CSV table of C-alpha atoms in Angstrom, one decimal:
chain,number,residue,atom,x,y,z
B,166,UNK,CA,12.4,-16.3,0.4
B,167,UNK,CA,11.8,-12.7,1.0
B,168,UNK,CA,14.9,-10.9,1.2
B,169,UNK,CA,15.7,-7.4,2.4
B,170,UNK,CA,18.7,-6.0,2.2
B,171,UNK,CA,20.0,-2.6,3.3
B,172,UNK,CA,23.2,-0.2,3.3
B,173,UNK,CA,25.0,0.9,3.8
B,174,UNK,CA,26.1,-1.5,7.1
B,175,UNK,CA,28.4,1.1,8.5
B,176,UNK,CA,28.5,5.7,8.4
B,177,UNK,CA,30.5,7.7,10.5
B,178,UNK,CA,29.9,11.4,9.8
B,179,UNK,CA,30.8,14.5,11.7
B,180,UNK,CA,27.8,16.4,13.4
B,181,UNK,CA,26.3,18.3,10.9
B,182,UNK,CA,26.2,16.3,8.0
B,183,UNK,CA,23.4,14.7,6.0
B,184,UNK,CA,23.4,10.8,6.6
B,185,UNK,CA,21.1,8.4,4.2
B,186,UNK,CA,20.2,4.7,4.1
B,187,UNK,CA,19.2,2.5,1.8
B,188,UNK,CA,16.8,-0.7,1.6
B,189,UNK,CA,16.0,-3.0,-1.1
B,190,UNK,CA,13.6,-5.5,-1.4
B,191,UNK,CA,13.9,-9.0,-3.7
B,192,UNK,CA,10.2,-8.1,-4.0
B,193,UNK,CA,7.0,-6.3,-3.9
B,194,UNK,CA,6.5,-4.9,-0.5
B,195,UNK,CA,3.3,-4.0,1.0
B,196,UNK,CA,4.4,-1.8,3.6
B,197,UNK,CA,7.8,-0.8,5.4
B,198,UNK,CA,8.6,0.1,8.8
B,199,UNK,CA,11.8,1.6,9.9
B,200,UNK,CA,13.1,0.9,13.6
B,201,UNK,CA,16.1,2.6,15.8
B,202,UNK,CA,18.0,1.1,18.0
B,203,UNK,CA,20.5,2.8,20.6
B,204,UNK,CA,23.2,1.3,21.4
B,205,UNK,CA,22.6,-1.2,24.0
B,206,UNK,CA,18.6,-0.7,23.3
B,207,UNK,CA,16.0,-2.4,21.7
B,208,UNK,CA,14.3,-1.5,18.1
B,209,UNK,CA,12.0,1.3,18.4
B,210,UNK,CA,9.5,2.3,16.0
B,211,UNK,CA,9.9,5.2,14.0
B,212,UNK,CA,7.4,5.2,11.3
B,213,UNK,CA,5.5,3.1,8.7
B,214,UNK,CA,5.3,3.4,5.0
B,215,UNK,CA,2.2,2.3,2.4
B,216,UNK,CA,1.5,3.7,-0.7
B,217,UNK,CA,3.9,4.0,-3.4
B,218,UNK,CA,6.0,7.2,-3.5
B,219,UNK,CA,5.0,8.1,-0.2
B,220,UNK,CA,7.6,10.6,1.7
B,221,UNK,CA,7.0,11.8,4.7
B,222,UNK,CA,8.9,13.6,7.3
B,223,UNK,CA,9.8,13.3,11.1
B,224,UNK,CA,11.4,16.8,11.9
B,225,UNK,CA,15.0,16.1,10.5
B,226,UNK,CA,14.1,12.4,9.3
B,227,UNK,CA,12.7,12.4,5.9
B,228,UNK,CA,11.1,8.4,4.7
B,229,UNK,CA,10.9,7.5,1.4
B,230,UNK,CA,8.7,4.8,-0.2
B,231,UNK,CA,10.0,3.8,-3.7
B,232,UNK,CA,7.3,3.9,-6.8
B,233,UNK,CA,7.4,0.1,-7.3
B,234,UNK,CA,7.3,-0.7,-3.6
B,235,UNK,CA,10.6,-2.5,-3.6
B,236,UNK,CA,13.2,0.0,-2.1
B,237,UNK,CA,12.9,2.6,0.8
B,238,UNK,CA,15.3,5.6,2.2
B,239,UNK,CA,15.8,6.9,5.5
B,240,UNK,CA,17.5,10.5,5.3
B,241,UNK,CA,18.5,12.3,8.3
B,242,UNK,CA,19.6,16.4,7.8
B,243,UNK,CA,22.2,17.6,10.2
B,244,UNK,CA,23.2,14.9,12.1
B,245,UNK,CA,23.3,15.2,15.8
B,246,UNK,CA,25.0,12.8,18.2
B,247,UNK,CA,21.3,12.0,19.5
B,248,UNK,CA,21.0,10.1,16.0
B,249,UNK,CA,23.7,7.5,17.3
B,250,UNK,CA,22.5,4.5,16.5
B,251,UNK,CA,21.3,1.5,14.3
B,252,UNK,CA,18.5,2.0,11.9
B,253,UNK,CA,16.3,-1.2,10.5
B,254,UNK,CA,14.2,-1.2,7.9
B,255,UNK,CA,11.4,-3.9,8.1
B,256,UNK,CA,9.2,-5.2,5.2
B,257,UNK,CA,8.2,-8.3,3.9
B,258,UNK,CA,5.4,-10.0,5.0
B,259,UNK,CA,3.5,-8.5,7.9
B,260,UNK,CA,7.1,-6.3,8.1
B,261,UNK,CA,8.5,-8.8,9.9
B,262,UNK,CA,11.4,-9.0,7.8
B,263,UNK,CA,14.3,-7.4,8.9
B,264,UNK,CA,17.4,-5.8,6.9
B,265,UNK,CA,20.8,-5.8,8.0
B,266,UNK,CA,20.7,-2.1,9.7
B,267,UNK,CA,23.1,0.9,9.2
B,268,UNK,CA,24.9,1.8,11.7
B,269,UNK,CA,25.3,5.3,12.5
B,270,UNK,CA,28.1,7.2,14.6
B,271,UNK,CA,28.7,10.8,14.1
B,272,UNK,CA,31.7,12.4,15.3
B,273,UNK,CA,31.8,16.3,16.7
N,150,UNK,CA,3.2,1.9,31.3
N,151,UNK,CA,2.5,-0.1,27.9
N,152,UNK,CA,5.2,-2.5,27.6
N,153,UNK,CA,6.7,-5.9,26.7
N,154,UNK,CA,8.9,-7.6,29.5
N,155,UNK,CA,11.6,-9.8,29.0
N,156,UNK,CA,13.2,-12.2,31.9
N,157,UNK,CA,15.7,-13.3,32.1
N,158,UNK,CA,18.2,-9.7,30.5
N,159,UNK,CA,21.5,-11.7,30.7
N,160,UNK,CA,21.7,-15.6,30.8
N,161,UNK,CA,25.1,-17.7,30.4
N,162,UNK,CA,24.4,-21.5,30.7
N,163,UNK,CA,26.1,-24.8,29.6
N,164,UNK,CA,25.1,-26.8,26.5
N,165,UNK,CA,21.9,-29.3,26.6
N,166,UNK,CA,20.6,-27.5,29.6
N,167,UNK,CA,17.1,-27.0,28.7
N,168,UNK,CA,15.9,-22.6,29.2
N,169,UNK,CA,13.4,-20.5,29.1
N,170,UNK,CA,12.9,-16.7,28.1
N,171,UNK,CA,10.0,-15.6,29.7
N,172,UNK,CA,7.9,-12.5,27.7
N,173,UNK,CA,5.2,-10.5,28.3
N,174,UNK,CA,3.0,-7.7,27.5
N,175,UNK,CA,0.3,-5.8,28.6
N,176,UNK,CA,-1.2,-4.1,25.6
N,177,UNK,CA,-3.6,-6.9,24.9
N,178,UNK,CA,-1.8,-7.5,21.5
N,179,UNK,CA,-2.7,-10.4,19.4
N,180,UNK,CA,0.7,-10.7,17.7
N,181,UNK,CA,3.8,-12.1,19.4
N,182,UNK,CA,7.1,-12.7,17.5
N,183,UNK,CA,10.6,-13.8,19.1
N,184,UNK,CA,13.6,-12.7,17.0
N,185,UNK,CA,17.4,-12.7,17.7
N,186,UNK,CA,19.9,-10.1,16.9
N,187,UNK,CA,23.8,-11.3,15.1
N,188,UNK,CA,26.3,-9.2,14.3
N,189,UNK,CA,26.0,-8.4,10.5
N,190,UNK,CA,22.7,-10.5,10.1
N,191,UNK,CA,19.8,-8.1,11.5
N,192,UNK,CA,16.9,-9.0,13.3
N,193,UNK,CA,15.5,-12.6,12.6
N,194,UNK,CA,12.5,-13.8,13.3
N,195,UNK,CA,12.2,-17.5,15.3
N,196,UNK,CA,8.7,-17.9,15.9
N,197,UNK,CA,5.8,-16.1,15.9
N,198,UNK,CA,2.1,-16.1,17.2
N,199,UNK,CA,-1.6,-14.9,15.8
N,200,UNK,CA,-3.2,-15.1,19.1
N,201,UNK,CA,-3.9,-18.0,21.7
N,202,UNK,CA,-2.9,-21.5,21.2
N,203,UNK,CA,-1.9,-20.2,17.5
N,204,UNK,CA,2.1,-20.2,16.5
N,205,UNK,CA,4.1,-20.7,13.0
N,206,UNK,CA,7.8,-20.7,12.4
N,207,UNK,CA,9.6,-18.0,11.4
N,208,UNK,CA,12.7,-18.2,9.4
N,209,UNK,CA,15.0,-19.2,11.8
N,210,UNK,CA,13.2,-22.0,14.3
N,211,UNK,CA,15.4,-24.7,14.8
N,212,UNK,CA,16.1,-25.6,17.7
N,213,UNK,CA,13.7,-23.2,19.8
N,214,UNK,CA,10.2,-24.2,20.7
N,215,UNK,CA,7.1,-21.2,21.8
N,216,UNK,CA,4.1,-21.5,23.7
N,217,UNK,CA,1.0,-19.3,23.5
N,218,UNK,CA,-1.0,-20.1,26.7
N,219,UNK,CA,-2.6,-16.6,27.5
N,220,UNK,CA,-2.4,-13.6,25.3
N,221,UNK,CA,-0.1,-11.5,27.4
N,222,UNK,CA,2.5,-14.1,27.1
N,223,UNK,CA,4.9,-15.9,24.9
N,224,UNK,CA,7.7,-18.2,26.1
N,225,UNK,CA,10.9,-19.0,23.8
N,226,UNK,CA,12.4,-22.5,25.1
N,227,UNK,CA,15.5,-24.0,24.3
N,228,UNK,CA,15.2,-27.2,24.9
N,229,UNK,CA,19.1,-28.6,24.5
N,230,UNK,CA,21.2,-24.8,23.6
N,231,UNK,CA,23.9,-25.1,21.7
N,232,UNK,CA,26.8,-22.6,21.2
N,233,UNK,CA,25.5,-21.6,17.6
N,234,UNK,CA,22.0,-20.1,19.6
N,235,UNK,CA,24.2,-17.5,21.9
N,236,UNK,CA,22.4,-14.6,20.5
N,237,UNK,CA,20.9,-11.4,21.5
N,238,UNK,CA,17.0,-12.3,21.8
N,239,UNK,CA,13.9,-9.9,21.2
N,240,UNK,CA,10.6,-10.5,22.3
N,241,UNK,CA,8.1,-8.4,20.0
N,242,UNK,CA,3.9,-7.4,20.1
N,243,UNK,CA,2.1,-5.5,18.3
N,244,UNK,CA,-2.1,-5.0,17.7
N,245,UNK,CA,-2.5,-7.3,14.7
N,246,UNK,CA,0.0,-9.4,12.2
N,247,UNK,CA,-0.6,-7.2,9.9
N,248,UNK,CA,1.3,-4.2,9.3
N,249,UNK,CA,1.2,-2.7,12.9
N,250,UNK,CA,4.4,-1.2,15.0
N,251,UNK,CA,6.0,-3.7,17.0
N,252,UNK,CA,7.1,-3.2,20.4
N,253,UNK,CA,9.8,-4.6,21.5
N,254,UNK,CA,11.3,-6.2,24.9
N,255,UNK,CA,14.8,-5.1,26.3
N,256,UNK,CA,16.4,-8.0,24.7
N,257,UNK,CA,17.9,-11.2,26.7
N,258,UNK,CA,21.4,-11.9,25.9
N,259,UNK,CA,22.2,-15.5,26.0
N,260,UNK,CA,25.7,-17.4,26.0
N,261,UNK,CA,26.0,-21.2,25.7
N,262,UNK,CA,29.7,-22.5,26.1
């Protein structure tokens, strides 16, 4: 079945630095949604992707769609401990399916 | 206040002693999905629902039954929990099945001993 898989699991950075995650799809995606969740919190909606190549851009938070429509990249620029958290990607049929998440901690 | 409510947020209870996870929202969604939440595994989706009296699995159903009754709700029931279903559970909505944000509940953490 659809799988989506996403890392890296874990990223400890200090405040400051860049932080990026990955997602991969075992196939063609349609659209992809990235989620945060704060510790203790549910998923919150960040932002959804659609056409191929897309990028677009969330103050420090840059999205990436890939060309094929199989991979996607989250990229936060200086990191602040407000980031704290886990980030989902979602794809996959009706973007229902989930990856793993990245954890993020950042350190002053 | 748009939301989707969860009840009940923390539930311990025995094995074989039939639940349920109540959930609700009030943006007149169509779409309903329960997921839970492991350690390492992501969010998985259980069951989910395209509008009244209209569910599907998801990847993960065994054991769980839903219910679709009225749009504004969507019940997860366990009818006989086991260990292997203590979980973090999220209730989810969004406008249609296709594509559309999903709002999520605050989560009901369950433990079966």
């Amino acid at each position: 079945g659809q799988q989506v898989m996403q890392i890296p699991q874990y990223q400890h950075v200090q405040e400051g630095e860049d932080f990026t995650t990955y997602c991969n799809s075992s196939t063609t995606l349609s659209n992809i949604q990235w989620y945060k969740q704060r510790p203790g919190g549910h998923p919150v909606f960040l932002i959804q992707l659609v056409k191929s190549g897309e990028v677009k851009k969330q103050k420090r938070l840059t999205f990436q769609f890939g060309e094929a429509k199989k991979n996607s990249s989250l990229h936060i620029t200086a990191t602040q401990t407000t980031d704290v958290g886990t980030y989902f990607c979602a794809g996959g049929k009706w973007g229902v399916t989930f990856g793993t998440g990245t954890q993020l901690k950042v350190e002053l | 206040e748009a939301q989707v409510t969860q009840n009940p947020r923390y539930l311990i209870t025995v094995t074989g002693k039939k639940l349920t996870v109540t959930c609700s929202q009030n943006m007149n969604h169509e779409y309903m999905s329960w997921y839970r939440q492991d350690p390492g595994l992501g969010l998985r989706q259980i069951y989910y629902s395209m509008n009244v009296e209209v569910t599907d699995k998801g990847d993960v159903p065994e054991g769980y039954k839903v219910s679709r009754k009225e749009k504004r709700n969507f019940p997860l029931i366990l009818e006989s929990p086991s260990p292997n279903q203590t979980s973090l559970y999220f209730c989810a909505s969004s406008l249609t099945e296709r594509g559309s944000e999903q709002y999520f509940g605050p989560g009901t953490r369950l433990t079966v001993t």
